[in-house]
XYZ file of C-alpha atoms in Angstrom:
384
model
C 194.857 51.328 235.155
C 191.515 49.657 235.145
C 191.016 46.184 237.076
C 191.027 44.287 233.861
C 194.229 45.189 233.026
C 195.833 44.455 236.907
C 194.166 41.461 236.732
C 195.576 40.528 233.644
C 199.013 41.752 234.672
C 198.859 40.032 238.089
C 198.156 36.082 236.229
C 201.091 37.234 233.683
C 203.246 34.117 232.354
C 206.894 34.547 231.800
C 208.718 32.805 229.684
C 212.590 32.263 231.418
C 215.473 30.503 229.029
C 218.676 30.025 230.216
C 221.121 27.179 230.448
C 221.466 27.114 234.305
C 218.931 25.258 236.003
C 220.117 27.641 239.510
C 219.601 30.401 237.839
C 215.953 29.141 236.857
C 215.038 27.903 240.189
C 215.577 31.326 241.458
C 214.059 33.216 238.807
C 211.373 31.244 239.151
C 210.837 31.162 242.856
C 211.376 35.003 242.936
C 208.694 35.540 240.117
C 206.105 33.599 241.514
C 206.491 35.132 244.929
C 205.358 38.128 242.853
C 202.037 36.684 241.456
C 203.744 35.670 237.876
C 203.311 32.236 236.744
C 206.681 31.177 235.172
C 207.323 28.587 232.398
C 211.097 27.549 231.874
C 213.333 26.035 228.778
C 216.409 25.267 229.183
C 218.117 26.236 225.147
C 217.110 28.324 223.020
C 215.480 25.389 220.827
C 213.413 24.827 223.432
C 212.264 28.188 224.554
C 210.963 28.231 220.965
C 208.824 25.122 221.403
C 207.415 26.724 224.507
C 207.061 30.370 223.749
C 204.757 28.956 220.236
C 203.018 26.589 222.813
C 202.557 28.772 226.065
C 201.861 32.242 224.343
C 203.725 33.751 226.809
C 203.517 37.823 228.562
C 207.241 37.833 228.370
C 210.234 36.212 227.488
C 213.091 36.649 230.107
C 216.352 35.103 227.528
C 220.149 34.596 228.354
C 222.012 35.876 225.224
C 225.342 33.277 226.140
C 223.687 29.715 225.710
C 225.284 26.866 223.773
C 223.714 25.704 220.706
C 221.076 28.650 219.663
C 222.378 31.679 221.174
C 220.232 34.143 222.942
C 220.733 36.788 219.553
C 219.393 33.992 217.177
C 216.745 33.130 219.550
C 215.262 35.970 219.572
C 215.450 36.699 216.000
C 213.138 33.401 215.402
C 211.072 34.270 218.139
C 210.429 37.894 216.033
C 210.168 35.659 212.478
C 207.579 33.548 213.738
C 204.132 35.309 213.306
C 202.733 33.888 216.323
C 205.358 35.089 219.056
C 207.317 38.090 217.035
C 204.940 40.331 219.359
C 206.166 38.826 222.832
C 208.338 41.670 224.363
C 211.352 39.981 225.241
C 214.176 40.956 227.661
C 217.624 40.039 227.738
C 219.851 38.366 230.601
C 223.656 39.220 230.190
C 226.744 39.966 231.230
C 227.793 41.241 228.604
C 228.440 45.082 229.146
C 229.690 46.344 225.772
C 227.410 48.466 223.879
C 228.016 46.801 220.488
C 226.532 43.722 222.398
C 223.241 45.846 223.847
C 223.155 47.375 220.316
C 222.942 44.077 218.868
C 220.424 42.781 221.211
C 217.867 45.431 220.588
C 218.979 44.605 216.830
C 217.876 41.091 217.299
C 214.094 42.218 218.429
C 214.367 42.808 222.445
C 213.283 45.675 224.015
C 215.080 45.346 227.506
C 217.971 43.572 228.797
C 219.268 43.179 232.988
C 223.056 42.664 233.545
C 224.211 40.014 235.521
C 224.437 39.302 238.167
C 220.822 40.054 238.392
C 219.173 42.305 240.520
C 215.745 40.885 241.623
C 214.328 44.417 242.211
C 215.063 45.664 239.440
C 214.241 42.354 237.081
C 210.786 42.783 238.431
C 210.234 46.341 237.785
C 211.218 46.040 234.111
C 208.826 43.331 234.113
C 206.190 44.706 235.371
C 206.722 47.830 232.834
C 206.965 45.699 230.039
C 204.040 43.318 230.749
C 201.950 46.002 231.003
C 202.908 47.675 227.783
C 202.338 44.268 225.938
C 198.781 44.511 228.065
C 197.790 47.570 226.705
C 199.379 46.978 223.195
C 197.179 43.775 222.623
C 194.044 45.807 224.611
C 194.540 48.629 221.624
C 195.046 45.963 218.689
C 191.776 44.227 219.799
C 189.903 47.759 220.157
C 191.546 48.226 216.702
C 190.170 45.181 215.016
C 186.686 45.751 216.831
C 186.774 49.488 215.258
C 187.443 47.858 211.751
C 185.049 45.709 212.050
C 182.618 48.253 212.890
C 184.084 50.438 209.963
C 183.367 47.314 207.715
C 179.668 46.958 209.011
C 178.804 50.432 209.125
C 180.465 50.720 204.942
C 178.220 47.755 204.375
C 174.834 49.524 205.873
C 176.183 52.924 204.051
C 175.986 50.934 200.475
C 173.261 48.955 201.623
C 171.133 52.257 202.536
C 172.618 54.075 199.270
C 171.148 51.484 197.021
C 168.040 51.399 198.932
C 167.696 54.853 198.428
C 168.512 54.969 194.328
C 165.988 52.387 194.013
C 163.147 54.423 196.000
C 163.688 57.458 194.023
C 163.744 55.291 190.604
C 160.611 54.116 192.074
C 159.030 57.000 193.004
C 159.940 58.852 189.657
C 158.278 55.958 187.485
C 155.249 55.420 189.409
C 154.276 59.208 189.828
C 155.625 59.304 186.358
C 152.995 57.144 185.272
C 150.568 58.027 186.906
C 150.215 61.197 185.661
C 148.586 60.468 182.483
C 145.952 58.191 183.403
C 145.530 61.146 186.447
C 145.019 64.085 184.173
C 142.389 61.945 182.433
C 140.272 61.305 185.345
C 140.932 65.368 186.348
C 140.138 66.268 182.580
C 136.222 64.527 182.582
C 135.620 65.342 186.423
C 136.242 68.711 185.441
C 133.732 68.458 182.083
C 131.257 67.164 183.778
C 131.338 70.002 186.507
C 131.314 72.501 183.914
C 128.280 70.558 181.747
C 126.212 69.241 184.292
C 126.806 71.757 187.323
C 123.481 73.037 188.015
C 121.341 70.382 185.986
C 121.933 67.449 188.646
C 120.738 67.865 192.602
C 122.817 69.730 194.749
C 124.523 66.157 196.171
C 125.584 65.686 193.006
C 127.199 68.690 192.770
C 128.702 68.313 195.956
C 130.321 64.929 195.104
C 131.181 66.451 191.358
C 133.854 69.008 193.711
C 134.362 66.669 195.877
C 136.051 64.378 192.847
C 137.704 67.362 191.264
C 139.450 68.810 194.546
C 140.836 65.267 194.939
C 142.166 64.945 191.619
C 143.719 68.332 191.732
C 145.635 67.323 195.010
C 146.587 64.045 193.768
C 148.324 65.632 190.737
C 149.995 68.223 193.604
C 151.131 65.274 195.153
C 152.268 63.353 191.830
C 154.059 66.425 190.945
C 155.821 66.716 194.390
C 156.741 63.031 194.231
C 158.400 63.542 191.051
C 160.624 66.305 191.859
C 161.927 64.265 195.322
C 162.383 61.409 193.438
C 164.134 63.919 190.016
C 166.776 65.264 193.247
C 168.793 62.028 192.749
C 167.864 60.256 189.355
C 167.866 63.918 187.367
C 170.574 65.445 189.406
C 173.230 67.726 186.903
C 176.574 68.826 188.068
C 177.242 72.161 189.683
C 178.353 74.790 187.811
C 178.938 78.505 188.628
C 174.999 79.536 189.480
C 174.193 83.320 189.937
C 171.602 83.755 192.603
C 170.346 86.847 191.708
C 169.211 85.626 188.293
C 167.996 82.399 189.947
C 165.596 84.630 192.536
C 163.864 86.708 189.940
C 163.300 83.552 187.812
C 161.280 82.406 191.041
C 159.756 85.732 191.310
C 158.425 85.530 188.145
C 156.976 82.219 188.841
C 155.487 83.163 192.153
C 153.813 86.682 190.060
C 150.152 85.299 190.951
C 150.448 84.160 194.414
C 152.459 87.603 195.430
C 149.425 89.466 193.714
C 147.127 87.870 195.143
C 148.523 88.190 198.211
C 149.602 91.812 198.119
C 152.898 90.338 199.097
C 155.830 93.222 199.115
C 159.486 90.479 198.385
C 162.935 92.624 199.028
C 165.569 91.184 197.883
C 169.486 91.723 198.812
C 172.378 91.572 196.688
C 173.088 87.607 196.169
C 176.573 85.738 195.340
C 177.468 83.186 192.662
C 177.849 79.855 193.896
C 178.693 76.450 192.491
C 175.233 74.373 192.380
C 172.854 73.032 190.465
C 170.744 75.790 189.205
C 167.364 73.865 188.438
C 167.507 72.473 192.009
C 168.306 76.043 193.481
C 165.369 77.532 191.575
C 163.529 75.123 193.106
C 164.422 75.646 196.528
C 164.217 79.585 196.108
C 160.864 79.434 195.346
C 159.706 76.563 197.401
C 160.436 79.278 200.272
C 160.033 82.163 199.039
C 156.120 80.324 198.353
C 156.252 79.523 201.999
C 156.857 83.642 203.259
C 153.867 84.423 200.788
C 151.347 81.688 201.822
C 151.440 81.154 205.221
C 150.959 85.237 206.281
C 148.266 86.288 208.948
C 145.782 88.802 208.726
C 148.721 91.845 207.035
C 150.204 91.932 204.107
C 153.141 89.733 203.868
C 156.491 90.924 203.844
C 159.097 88.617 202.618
C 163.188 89.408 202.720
C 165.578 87.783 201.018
C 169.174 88.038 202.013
C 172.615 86.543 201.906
C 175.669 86.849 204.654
C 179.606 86.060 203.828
C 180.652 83.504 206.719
C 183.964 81.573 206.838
C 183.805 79.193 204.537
C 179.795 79.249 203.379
C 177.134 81.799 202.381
C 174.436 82.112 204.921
C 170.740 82.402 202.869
C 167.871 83.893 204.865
C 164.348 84.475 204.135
C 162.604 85.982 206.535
C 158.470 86.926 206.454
C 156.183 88.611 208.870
C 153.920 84.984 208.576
C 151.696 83.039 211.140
C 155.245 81.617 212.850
C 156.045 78.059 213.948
C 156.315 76.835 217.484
C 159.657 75.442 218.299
C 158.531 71.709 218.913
C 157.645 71.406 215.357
C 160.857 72.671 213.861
C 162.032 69.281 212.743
C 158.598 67.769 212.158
C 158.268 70.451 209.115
C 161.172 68.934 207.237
C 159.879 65.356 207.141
C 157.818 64.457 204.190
C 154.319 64.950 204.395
C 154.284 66.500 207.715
C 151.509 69.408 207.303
C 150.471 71.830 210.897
C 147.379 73.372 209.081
C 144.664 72.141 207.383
C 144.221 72.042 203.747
C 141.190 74.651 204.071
C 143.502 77.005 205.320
C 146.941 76.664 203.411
C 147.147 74.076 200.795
C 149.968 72.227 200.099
C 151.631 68.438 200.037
C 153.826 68.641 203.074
C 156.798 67.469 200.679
C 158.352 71.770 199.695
C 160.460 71.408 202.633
C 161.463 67.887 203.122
C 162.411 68.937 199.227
C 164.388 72.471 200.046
C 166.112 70.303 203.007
C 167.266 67.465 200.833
C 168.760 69.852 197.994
C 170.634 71.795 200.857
C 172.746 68.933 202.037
C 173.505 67.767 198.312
C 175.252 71.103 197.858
C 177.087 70.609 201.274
C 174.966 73.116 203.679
C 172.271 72.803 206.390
C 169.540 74.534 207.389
C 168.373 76.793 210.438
C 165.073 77.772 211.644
C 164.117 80.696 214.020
C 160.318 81.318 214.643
C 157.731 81.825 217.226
C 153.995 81.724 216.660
C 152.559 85.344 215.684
C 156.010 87.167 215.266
C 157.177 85.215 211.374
C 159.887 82.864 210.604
C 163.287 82.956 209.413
C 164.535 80.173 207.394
C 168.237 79.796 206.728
C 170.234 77.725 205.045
C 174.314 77.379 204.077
C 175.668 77.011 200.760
C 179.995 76.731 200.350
C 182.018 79.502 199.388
C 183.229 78.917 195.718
């Protein structure tokens, strides 16, 4: 029990209704020799009036009073919203169970036989008062939770929207920009080709400058627009087969695995329910990831999928440069880049990408790496 609670418990009011003023005074005097404070009426009428206006712990009621009887008290006392939670206990001498039955019927959850027995009055007091303690404690946690519940549905929404409107945003203004882009690419590159060689060699210099830089602005307009596609272009799943997914990628990837002299093995792969443009995508977002970022051999790429549980477990794992462990998470965060351009191109968005479709189809993803000795990239998809 924690010191809030005893404290509470020890500063308890009761409530004590009976007819008899004795039987009050010694209630009372034996109560407050305990550490209760006690508040008495003398009918039931009255303990009404003061169990509204005292909010008691606990109502101590005789069931044989004249006027309201104890049974009808309580049943007002449980109609009225404001005190139908105070436990109460009953005082009687009546002894047939009909009478306890219809006592508990009435709303109370104890009663004492008289004549009482102060030891064990108290003791049912004290269990009861401290169930009502911890019943209010648990109600006000309760409310505080559903409050919190409230807030945190509020933020969710909130967050959602905020979210939809970035990737409206982002899809419209890399959308178009594109056009007015490949303009400025198209005569940068025309004037390199008709004037490269005729002009100083600054002017050469700043020509590739310009043209690099419009070249990795489109990269990054085009990387933009497939975040921002992930929720505005989004289709539903359907039954996708892997397999036919990976060698669409392949074929996509044909130059940079020439290139590269890049050997790709590739294990049998399951169906799964997904969105197949979005899975292409994330196939050969890593599968271009194996092939570019390889040391001084050949890379070697494998492709391969494990039945778990409940999910597939997708892994593709190279023979690359490696990743340190501090910068596993930094990869997945857009624009987040470890090398310079010179030495691997990119945006820094393929991952954040690859990472984003993962949890729309309900998986996560898993890294294992250390610098010089590759990477393995994995990543869950549900069972269908």
């Amino acid at each position: 029990m924690d010191d809030h609670l005893a404290q509470s418990e020890s500063k308890a009011t009761i409530l004590i209704v009976d007819d008899m003023p004795a039987n009050l005074e010694v209630m009372t005097n034996h109560l407050e020799r305990q550490g209760y404070r006690a508040v008495v009426a003398l009918s039931g009428d009255e303990g009404l009036e003061r169990a509204e206006f005292v909010h008691p712990d606990l109502i101590l009621l005789d069931v044989m009073m004249p006027g309201l009887d104890g049974f009808e008290t309580c049943r007002r006392l449980k109609a009225n919203p404001r005190t139908r939670d105070i436990p109460v206990i009953f005082m009687t001498a009546l002894t047939d169970t009909a009478d306890k039955l219809a006592g508990f019927a009435a709303g109370a959850v104890d009663y004492v036989t008289k004549p009482l027995n102060g030891a064990e009055v108290l003791a049912r007091i004290d269990s009861h008062v401290t169930l009502y303690a911890l019943r209010r404690q648990l109600a006000e946690q309760n409310d505080q939770l559903q409050q919190e519940i409230v807030a945190r549905a509020a933020t969710q929404a909130a967050l959602e929207r905020s979210n939809a409107e970035f990737e409206q945003l982002a899809y419209v203004a890399s959308h178009d920009m594109q056009e007015p882009l490949r303009m400025i690419a198209s005569y940068l590159q025309l004037l390199a080709r008709r004037y490269q060689g005729r002009l100083d060699a600054d002017a050469d210099e700043f020509i590739g400058y310009a043209v690099d830089g419009a070249k990795r602005m489109q990269a990054l307009i085009n990387d933009l627009l497939a975040l921002s596609r992930l929720g505005t272009k989004a289709k539903p799943f359907a039954p996708t087969d892997c397999n036919r997914v990976v060698q669409t990628a392949l074929s996509d990837l044909v130059v940079a695995i020439e290139e590269s002299g890049a050997t790709v093995n590739v294990s049998k792969l399951p169906t799964v329910m997904g969105d197949e443009t979005q899975l292409l995508q994330l196939f050969r977002n890593l599968l271009s990831n194996a092939i570019k970022f390889h040391g001084e051999a050949q890379p070697i790429v494998q492709l391969s999928a494990e039945a778990l549980d409940a999910e597939w477990k997708f892994s593709v794992q190279d023979n690359g440069i490696g990743i340190a462990s501090e910068y596993f998470e930094r990869i997945f965060i857009l624009f987040q880049r470890l090398h310079g351009r010179s030495q691997y191109p990119g945006t820094g968005i393929g991952l954040a990408i690859c990472k984003k479709i993962v949890e729309r189809h309900g998986g996560h993803f898993e890294l294992q790496s250390q610098p010089g000795q590759g990477s393995t990239f994995s990543f869950t998809l549900p069972r269908t």
